[in-house]
PDB file of N, CA and C and ligand atoms in Angstrom:
ATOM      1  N   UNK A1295      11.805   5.591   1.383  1.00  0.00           N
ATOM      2  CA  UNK A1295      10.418   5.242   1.072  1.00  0.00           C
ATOM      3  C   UNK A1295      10.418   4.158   0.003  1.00  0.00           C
ATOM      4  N   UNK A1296       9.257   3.437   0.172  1.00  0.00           N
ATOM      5  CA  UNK A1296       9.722   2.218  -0.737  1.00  0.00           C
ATOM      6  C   UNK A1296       8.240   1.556  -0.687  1.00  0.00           C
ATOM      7  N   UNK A1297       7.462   1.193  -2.039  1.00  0.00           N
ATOM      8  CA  UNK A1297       6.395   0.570  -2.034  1.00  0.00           C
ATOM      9  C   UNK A1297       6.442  -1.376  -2.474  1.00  0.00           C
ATOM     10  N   UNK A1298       6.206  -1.908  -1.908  1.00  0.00           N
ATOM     11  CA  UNK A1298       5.948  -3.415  -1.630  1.00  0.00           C
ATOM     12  C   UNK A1298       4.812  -4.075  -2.339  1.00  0.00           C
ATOM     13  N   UNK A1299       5.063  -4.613  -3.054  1.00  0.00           N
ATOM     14  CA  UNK A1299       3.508  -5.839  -3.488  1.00  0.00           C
ATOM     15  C   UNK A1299       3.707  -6.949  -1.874  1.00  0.00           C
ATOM     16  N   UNK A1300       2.611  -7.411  -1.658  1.00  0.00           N
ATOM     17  CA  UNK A1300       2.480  -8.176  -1.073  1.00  0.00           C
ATOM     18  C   UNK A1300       1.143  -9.575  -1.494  1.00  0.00           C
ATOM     19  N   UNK A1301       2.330 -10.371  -1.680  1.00  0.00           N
ATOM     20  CA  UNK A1301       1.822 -11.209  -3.188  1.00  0.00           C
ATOM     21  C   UNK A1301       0.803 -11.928  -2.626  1.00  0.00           C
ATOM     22  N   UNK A1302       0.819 -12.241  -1.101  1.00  0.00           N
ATOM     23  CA  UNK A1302      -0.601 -13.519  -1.262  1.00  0.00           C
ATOM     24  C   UNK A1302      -1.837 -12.626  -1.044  1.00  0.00           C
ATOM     25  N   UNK A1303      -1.474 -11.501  -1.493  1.00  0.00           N
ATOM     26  CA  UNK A1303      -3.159 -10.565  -1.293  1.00  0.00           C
ATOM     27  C   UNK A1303      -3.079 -10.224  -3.167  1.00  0.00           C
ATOM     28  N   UNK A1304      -2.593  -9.936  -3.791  1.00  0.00           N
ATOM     29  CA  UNK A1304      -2.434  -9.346  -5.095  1.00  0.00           C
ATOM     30  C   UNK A1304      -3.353 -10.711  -5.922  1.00  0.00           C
ATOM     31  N   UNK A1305      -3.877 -10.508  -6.440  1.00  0.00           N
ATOM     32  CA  UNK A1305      -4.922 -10.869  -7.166  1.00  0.00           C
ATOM     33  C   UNK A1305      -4.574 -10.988  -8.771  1.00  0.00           C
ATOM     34  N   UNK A1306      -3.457 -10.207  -9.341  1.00  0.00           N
ATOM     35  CA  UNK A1306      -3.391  -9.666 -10.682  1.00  0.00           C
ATOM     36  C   UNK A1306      -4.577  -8.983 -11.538  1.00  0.00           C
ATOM     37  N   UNK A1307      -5.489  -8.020 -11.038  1.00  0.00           N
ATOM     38  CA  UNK A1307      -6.202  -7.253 -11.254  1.00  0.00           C
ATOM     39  C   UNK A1307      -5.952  -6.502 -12.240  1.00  0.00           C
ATOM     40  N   UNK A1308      -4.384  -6.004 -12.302  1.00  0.00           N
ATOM     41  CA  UNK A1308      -4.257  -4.762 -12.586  1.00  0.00           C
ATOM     42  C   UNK A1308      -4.275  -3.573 -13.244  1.00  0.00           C
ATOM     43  N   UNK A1309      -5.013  -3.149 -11.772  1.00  0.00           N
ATOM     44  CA  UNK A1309      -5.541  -2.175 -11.727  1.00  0.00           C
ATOM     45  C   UNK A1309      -4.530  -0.599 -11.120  1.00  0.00           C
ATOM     46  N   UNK A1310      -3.413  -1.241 -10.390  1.00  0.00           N
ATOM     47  CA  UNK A1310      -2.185  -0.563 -10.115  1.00  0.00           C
ATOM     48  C   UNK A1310      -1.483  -0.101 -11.080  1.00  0.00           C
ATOM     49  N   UNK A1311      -1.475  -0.892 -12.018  1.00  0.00           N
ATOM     50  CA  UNK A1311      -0.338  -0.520 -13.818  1.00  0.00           C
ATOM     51  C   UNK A1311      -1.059   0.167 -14.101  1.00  0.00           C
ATOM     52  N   UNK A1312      -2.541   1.041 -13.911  1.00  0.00           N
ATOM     53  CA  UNK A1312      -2.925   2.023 -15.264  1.00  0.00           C
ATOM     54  C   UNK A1312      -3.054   3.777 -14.120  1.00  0.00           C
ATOM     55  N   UNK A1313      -2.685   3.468 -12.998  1.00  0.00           N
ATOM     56  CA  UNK A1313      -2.462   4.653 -12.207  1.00  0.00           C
ATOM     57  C   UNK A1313      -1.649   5.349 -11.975  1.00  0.00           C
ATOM     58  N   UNK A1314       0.110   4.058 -11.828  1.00  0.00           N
ATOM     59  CA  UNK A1314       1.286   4.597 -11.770  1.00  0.00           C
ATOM     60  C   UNK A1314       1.579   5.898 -12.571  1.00  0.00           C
ATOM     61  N   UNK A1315       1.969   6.848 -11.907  1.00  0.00           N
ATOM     62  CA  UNK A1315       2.766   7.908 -13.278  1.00  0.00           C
ATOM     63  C   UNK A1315       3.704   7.690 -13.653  1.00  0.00           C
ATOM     64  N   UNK A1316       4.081   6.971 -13.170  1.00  0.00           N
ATOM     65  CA  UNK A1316       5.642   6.601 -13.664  1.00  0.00           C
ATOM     66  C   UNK A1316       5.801   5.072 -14.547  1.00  0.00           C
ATOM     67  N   UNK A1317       4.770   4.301 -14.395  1.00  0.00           N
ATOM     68  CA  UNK A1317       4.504   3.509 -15.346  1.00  0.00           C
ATOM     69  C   UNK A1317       5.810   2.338 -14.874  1.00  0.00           C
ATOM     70  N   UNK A1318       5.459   2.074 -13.715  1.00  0.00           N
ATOM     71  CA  UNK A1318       6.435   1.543 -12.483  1.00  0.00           C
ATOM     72  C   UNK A1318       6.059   0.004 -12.384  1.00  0.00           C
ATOM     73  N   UNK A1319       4.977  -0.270 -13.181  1.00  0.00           N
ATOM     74  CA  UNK A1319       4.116  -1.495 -12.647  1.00  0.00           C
ATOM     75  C   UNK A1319       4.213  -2.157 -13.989  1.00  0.00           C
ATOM     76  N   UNK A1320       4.122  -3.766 -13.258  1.00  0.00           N
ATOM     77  CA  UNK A1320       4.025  -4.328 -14.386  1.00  0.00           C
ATOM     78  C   UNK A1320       3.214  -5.925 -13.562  1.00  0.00           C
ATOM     79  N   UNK A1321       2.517  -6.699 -14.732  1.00  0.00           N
ATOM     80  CA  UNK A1321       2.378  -8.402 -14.208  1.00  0.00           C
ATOM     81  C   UNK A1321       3.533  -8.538 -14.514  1.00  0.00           C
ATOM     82  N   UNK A1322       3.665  -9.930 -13.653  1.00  0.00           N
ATOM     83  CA  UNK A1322       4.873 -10.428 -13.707  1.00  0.00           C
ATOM     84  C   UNK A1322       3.853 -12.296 -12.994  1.00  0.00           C
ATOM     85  N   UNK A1323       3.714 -13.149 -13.913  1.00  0.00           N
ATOM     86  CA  UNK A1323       3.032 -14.081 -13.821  1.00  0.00           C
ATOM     87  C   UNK A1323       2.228 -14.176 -12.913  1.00  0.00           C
ATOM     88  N   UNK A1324       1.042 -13.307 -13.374  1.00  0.00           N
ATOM     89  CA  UNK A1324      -0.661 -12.855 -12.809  1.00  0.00           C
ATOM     90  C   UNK A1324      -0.154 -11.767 -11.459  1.00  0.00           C
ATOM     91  N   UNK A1325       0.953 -11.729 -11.342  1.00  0.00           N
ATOM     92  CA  UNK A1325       1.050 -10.691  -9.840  1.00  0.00           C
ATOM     93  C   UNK A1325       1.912  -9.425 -10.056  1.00  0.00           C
ATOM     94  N   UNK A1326       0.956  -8.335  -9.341  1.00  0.00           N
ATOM     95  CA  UNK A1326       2.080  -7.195  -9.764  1.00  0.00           C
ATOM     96  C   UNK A1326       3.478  -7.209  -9.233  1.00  0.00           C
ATOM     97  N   UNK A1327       4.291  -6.714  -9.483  1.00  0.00           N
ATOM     98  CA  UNK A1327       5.548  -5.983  -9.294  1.00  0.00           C
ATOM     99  C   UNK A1327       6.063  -4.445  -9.876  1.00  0.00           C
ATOM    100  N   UNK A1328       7.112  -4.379  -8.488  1.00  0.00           N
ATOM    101  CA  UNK A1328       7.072  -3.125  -8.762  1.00  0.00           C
ATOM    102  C   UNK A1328       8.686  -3.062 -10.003  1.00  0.00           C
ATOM    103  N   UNK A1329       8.901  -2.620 -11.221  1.00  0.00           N
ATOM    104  CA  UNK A1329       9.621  -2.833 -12.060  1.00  0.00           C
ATOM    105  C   UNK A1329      11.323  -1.998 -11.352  1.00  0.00           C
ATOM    106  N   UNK A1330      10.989  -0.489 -11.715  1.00  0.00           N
ATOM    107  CA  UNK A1330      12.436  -0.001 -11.087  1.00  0.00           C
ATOM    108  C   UNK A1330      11.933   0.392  -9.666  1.00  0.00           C
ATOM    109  N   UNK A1331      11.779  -0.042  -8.515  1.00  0.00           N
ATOM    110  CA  UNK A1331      11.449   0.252  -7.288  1.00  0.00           C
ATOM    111  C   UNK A1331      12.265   1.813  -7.153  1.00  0.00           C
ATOM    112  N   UNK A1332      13.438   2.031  -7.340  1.00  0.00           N
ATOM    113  CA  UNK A1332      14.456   3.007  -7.050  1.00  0.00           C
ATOM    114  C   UNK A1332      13.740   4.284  -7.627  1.00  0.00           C
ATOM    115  N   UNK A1333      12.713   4.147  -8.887  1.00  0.00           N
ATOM    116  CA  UNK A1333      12.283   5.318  -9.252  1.00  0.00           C
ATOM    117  C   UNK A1333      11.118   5.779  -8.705  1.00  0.00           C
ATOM    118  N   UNK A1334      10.305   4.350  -7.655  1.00  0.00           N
ATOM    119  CA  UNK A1334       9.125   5.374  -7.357  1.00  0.00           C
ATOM    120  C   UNK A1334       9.182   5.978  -6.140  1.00  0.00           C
ATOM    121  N   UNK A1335       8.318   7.218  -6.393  1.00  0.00           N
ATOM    122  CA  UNK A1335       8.646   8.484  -5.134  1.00  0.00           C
ATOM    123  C   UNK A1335       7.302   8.743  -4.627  1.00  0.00           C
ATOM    124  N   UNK A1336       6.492   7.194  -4.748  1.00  0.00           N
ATOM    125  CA  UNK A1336       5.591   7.052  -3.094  1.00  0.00           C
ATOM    126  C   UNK A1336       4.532   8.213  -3.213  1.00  0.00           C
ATOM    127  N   UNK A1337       3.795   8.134  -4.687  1.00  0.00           N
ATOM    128  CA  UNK A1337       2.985   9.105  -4.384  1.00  0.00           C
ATOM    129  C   UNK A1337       1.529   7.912  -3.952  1.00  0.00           C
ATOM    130  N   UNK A1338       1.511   7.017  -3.817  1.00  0.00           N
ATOM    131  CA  UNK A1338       0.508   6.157  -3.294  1.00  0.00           C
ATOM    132  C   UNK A1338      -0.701   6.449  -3.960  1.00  0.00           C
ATOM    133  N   UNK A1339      -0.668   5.956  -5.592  1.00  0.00           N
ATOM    134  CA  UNK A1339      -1.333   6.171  -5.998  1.00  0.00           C
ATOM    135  C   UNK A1339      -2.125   4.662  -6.497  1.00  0.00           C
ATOM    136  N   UNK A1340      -1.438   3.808  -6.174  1.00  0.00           N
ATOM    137  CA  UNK A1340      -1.361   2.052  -6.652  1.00  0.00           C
ATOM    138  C   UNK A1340      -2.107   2.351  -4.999  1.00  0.00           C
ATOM    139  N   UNK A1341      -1.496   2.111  -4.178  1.00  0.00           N
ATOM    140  CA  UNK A1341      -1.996   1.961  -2.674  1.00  0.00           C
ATOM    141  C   UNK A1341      -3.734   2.097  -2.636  1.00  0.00           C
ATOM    142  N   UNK A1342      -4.057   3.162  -3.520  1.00  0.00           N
ATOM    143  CA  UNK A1342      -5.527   3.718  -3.005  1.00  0.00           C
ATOM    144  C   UNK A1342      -6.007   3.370  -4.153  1.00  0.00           C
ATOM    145  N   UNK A1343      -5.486   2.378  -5.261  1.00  0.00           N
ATOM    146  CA  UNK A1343      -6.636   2.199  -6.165  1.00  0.00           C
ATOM    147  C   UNK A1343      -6.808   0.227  -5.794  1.00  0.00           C
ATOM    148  N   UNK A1344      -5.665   0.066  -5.352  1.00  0.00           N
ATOM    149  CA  UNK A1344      -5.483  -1.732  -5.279  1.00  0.00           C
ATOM    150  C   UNK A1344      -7.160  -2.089  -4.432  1.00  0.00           C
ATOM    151  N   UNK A1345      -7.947  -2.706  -4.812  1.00  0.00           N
ATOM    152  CA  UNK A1345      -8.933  -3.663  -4.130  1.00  0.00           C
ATOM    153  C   UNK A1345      -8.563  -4.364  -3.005  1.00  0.00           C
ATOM    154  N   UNK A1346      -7.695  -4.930  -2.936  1.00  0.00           N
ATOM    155  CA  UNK A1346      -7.106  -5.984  -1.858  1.00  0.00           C
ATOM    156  C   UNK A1346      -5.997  -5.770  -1.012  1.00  0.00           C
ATOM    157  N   UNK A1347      -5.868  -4.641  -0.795  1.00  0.00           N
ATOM    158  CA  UNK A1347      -4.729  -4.115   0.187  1.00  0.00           C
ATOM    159  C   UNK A1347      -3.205  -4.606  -0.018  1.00  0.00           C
ATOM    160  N   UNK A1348      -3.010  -4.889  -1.022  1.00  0.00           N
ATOM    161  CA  UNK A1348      -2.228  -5.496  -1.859  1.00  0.00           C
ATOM    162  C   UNK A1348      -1.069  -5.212  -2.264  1.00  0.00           C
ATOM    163  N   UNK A1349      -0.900  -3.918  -1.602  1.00  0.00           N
ATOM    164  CA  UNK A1349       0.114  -2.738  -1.665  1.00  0.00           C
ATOM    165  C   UNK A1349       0.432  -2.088  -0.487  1.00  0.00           C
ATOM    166  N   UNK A1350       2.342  -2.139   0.294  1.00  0.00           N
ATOM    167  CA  UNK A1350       2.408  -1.048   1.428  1.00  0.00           C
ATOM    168  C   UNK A1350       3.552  -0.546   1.031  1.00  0.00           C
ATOM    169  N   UNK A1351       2.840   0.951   1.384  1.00  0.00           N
ATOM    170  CA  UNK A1351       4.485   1.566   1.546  1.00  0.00           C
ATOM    171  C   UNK A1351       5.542   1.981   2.722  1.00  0.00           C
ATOM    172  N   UNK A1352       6.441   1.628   2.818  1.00  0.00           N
ATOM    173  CA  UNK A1352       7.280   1.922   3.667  1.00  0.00           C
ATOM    174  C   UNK A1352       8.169   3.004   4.093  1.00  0.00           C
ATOM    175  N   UNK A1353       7.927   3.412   5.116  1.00  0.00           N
ATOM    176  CA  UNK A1353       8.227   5.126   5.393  1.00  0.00           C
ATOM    177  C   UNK A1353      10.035   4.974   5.977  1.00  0.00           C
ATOM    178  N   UNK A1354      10.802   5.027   5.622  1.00  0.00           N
ATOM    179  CA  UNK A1354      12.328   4.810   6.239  1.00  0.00           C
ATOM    180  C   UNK A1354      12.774   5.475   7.347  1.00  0.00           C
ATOM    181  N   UNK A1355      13.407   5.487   8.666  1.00  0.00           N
ATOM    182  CA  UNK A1355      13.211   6.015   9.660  1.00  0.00           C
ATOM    183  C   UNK A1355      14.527   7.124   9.251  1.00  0.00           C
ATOM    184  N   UNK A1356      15.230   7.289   7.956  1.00  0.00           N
ATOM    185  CA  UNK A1356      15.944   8.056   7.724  1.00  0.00           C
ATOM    186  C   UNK A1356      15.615   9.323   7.013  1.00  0.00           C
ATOM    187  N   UNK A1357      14.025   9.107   6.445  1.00  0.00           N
ATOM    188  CA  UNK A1357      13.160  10.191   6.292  1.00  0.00           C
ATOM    189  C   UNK A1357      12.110  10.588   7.268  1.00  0.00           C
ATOM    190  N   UNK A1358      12.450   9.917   8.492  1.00  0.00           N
ATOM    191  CA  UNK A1358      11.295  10.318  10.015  1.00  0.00           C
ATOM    192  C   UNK A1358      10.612   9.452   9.547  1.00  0.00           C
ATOM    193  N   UNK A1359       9.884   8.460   9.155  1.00  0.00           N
ATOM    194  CA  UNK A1359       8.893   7.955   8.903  1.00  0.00           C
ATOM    195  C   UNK A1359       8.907   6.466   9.493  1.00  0.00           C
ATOM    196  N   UNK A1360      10.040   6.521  11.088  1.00  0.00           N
ATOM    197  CA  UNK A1360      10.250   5.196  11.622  1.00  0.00           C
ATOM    198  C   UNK A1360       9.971   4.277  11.432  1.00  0.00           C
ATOM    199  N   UNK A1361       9.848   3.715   9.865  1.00  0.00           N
ATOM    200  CA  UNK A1361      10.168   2.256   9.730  1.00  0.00           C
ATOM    201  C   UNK A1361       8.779   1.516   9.497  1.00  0.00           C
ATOM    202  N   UNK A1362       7.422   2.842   9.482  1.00  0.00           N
ATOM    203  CA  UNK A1362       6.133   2.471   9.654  1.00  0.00           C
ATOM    204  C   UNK A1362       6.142   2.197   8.066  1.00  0.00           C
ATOM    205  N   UNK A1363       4.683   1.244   7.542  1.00  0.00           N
ATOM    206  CA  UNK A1363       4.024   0.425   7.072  1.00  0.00           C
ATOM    207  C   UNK A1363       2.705   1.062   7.135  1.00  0.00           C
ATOM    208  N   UNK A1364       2.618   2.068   5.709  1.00  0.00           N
ATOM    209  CA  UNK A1364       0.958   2.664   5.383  1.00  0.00           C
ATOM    210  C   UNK A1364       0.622   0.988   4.631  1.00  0.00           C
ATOM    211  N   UNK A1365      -0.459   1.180   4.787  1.00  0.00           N
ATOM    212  CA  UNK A1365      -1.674   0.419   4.004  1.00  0.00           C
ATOM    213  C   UNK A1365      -3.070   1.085   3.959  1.00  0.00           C
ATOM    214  N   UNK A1366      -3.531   0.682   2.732  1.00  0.00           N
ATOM    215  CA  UNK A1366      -5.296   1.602   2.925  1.00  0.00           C
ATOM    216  C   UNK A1366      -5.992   0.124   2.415  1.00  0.00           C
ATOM    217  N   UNK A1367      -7.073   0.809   3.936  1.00  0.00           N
ATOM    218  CA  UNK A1367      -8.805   0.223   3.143  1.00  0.00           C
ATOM    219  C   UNK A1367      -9.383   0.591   2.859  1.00  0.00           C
ATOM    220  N   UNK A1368      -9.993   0.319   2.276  1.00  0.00           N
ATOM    221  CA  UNK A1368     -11.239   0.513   1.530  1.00  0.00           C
ATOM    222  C   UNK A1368     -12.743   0.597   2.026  1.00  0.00           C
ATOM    223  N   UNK A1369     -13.588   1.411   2.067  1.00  0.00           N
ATOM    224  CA  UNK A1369     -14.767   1.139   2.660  1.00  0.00           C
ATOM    225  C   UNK A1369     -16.101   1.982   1.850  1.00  0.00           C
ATOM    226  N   UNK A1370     -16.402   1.159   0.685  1.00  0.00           N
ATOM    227  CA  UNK A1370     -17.070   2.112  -0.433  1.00  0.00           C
ATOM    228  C   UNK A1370     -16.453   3.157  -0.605  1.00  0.00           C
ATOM    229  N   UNK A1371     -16.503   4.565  -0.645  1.00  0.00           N
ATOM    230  CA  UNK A1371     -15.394   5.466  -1.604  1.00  0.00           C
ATOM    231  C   UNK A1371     -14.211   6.033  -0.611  1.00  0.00           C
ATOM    232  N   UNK A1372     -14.367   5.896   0.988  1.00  0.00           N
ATOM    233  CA  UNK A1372     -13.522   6.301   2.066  1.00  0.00           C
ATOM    234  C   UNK A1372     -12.609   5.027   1.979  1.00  0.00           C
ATOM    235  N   UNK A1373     -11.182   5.662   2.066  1.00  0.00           N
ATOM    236  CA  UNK A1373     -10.077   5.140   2.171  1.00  0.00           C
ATOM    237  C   UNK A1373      -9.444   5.501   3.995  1.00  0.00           C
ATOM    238  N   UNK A1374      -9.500   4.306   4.327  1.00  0.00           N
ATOM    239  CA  UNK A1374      -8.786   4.476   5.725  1.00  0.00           C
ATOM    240  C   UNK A1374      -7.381   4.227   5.929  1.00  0.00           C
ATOM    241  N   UNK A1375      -6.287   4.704   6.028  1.00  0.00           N
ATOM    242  CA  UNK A1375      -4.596   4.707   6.425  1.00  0.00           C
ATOM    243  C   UNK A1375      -4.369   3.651   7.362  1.00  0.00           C
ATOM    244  N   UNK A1376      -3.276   3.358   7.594  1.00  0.00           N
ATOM    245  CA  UNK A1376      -3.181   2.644   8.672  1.00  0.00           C
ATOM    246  C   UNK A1376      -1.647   2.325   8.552  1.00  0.00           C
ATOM    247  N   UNK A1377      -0.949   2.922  10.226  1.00  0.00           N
ATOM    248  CA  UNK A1377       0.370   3.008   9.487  1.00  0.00           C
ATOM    249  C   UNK A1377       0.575   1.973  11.035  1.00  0.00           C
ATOM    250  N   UNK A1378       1.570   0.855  10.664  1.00  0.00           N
ATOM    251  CA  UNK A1378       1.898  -0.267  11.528  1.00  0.00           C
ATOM    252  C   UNK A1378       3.767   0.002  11.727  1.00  0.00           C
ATOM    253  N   UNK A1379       4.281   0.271  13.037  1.00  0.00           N
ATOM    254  CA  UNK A1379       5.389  -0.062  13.324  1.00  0.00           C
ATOM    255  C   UNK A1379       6.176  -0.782  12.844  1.00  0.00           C
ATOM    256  N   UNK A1380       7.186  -0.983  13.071  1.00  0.00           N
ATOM    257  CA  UNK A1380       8.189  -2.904  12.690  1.00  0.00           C
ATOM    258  C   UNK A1380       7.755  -3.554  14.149  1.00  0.00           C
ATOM    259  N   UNK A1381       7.505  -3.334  15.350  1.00  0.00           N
ATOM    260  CA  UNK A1381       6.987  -4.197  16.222  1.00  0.00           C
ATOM    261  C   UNK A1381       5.572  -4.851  15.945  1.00  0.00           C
ATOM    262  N   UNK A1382       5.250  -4.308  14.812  1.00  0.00           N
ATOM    263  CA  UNK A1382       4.144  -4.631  14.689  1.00  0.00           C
ATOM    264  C   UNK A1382       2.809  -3.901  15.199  1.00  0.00           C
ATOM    265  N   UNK A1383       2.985  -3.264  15.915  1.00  0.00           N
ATOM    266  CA  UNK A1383       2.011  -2.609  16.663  1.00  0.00           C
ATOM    267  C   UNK A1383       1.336  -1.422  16.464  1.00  0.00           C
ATOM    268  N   UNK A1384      -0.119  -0.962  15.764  1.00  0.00           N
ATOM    269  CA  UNK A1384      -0.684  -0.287  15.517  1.00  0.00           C
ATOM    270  C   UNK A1384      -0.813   1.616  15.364  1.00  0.00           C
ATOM    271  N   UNK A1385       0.173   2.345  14.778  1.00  0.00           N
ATOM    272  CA  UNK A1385       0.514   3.544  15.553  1.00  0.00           C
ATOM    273  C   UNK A1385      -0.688   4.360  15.329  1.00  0.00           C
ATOM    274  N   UNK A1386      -0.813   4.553  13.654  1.00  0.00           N
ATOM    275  CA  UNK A1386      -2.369   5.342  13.497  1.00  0.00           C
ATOM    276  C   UNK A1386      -3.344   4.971  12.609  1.00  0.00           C
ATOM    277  N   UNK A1387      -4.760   5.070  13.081  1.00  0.00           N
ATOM    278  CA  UNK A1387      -5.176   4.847  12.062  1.00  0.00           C
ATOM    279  C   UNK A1387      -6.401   6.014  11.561  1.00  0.00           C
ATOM    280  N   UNK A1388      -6.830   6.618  10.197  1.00  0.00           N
ATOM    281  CA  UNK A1388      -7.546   7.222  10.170  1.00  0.00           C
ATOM    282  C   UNK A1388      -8.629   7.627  10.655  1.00  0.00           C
ATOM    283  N   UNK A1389      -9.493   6.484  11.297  1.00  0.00           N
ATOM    284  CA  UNK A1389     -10.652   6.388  11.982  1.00  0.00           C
ATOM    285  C   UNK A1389     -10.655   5.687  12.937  1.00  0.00           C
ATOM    286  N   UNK A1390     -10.715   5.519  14.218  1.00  0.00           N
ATOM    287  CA  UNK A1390     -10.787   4.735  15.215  1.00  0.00           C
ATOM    288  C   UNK A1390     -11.823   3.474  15.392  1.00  0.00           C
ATOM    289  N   UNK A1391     -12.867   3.818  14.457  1.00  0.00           N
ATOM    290  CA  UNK A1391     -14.180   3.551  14.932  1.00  0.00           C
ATOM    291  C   UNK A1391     -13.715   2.317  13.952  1.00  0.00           C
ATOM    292  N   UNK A1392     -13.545   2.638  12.841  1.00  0.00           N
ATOM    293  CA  UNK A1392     -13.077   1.622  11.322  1.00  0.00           C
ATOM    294  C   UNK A1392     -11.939   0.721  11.902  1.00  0.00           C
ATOM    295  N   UNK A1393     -11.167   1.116  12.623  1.00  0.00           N
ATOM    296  CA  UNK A1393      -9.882   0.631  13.543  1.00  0.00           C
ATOM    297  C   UNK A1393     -10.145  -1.062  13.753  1.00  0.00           C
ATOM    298  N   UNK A1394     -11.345  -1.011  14.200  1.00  0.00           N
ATOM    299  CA  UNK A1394     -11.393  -2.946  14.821  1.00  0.00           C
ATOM    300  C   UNK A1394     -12.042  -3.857  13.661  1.00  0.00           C
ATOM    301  N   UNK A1395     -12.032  -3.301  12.643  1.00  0.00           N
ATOM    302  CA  UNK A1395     -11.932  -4.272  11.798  1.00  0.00           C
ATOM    303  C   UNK A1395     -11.037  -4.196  10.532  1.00  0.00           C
ATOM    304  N   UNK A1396     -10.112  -3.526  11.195  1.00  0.00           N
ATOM    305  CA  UNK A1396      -9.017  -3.489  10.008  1.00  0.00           C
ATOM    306  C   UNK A1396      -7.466  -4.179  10.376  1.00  0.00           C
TER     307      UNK A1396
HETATM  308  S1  LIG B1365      -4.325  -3.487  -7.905  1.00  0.00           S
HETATM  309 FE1  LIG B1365      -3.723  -4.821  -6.169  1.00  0.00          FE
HETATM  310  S2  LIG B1365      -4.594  -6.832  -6.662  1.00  0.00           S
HETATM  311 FE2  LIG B1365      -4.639  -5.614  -8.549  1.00  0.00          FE
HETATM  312  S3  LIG B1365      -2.702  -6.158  -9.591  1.00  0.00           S
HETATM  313 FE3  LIG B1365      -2.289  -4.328  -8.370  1.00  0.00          FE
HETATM  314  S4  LIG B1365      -1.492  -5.124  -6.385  1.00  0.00           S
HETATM  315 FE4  LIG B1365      -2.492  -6.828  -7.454  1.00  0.00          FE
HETATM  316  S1  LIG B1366       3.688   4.828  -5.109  1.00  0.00           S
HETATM  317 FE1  LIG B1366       3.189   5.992  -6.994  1.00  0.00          FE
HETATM  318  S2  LIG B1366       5.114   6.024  -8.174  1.00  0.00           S
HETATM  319 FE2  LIG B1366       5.320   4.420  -6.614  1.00  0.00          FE
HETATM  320  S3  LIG B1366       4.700   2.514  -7.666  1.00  0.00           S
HETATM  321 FE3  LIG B1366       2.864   3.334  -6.589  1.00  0.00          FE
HETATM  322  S4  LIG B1366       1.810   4.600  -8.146  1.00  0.00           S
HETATM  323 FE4  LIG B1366       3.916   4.233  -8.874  1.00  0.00          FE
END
């Protein structure tokens, strides 16, 4: 398991550095990063506070979690999941209906 900035969405908000419990986050010239990656244990707590989807975590197919790619949106206080393959291709998403514009 392994959480990702994904920099051309990251904004430097942060708003991720004051959630971490582990105090995992840091700027790093206006953009987050994740500091000791090795220590965080993916409680996706950066994931569901980031504004800009700005954050994924990666499920390792050596913990069953084939290689999928959570991300959350946002939609006023409902957070929708959305976990993407390595083909790229859509496996689940929380809401179906929320689905075509995410
Ligand atoms: S909350 Fe999102 S946009 Fe804000 S600093 Fe963290 S990753 Fe960047
Ligand atoms: S998933 Fe949890 S422990 Fe890992 S960087 Fe995000 S807030 Fe910190």
């Amino acid at each position: 398991m392994s959480v990702k900035i994904i920099p051309d969405r990251c904004r430097g908000c942060g708003r991720c550095l004051t959630v971490c419990p582990g105090d995992l986050i840091a700027l790093d010239s206006s953009l987050a990063a994740i500091k000791e990656p090795e220590l965080c244990w993916g409680c996706a707590a950066c994931l569901k506070t980031c504004p800009y989807e700005a954050i994924a975590l990666y499920l390792s197919p050596a913990q069953g979690g084939r290689g999928l790619k959570l991300t959350i949106k946002k939609d006023g206080t409902t957070l929708f999941w959305k976990a993407t393959a390595p083909d790229y291709q859509t496996v689940i998403v929380t809401d179906s209906a929320k689905a075509k514009d995410y």
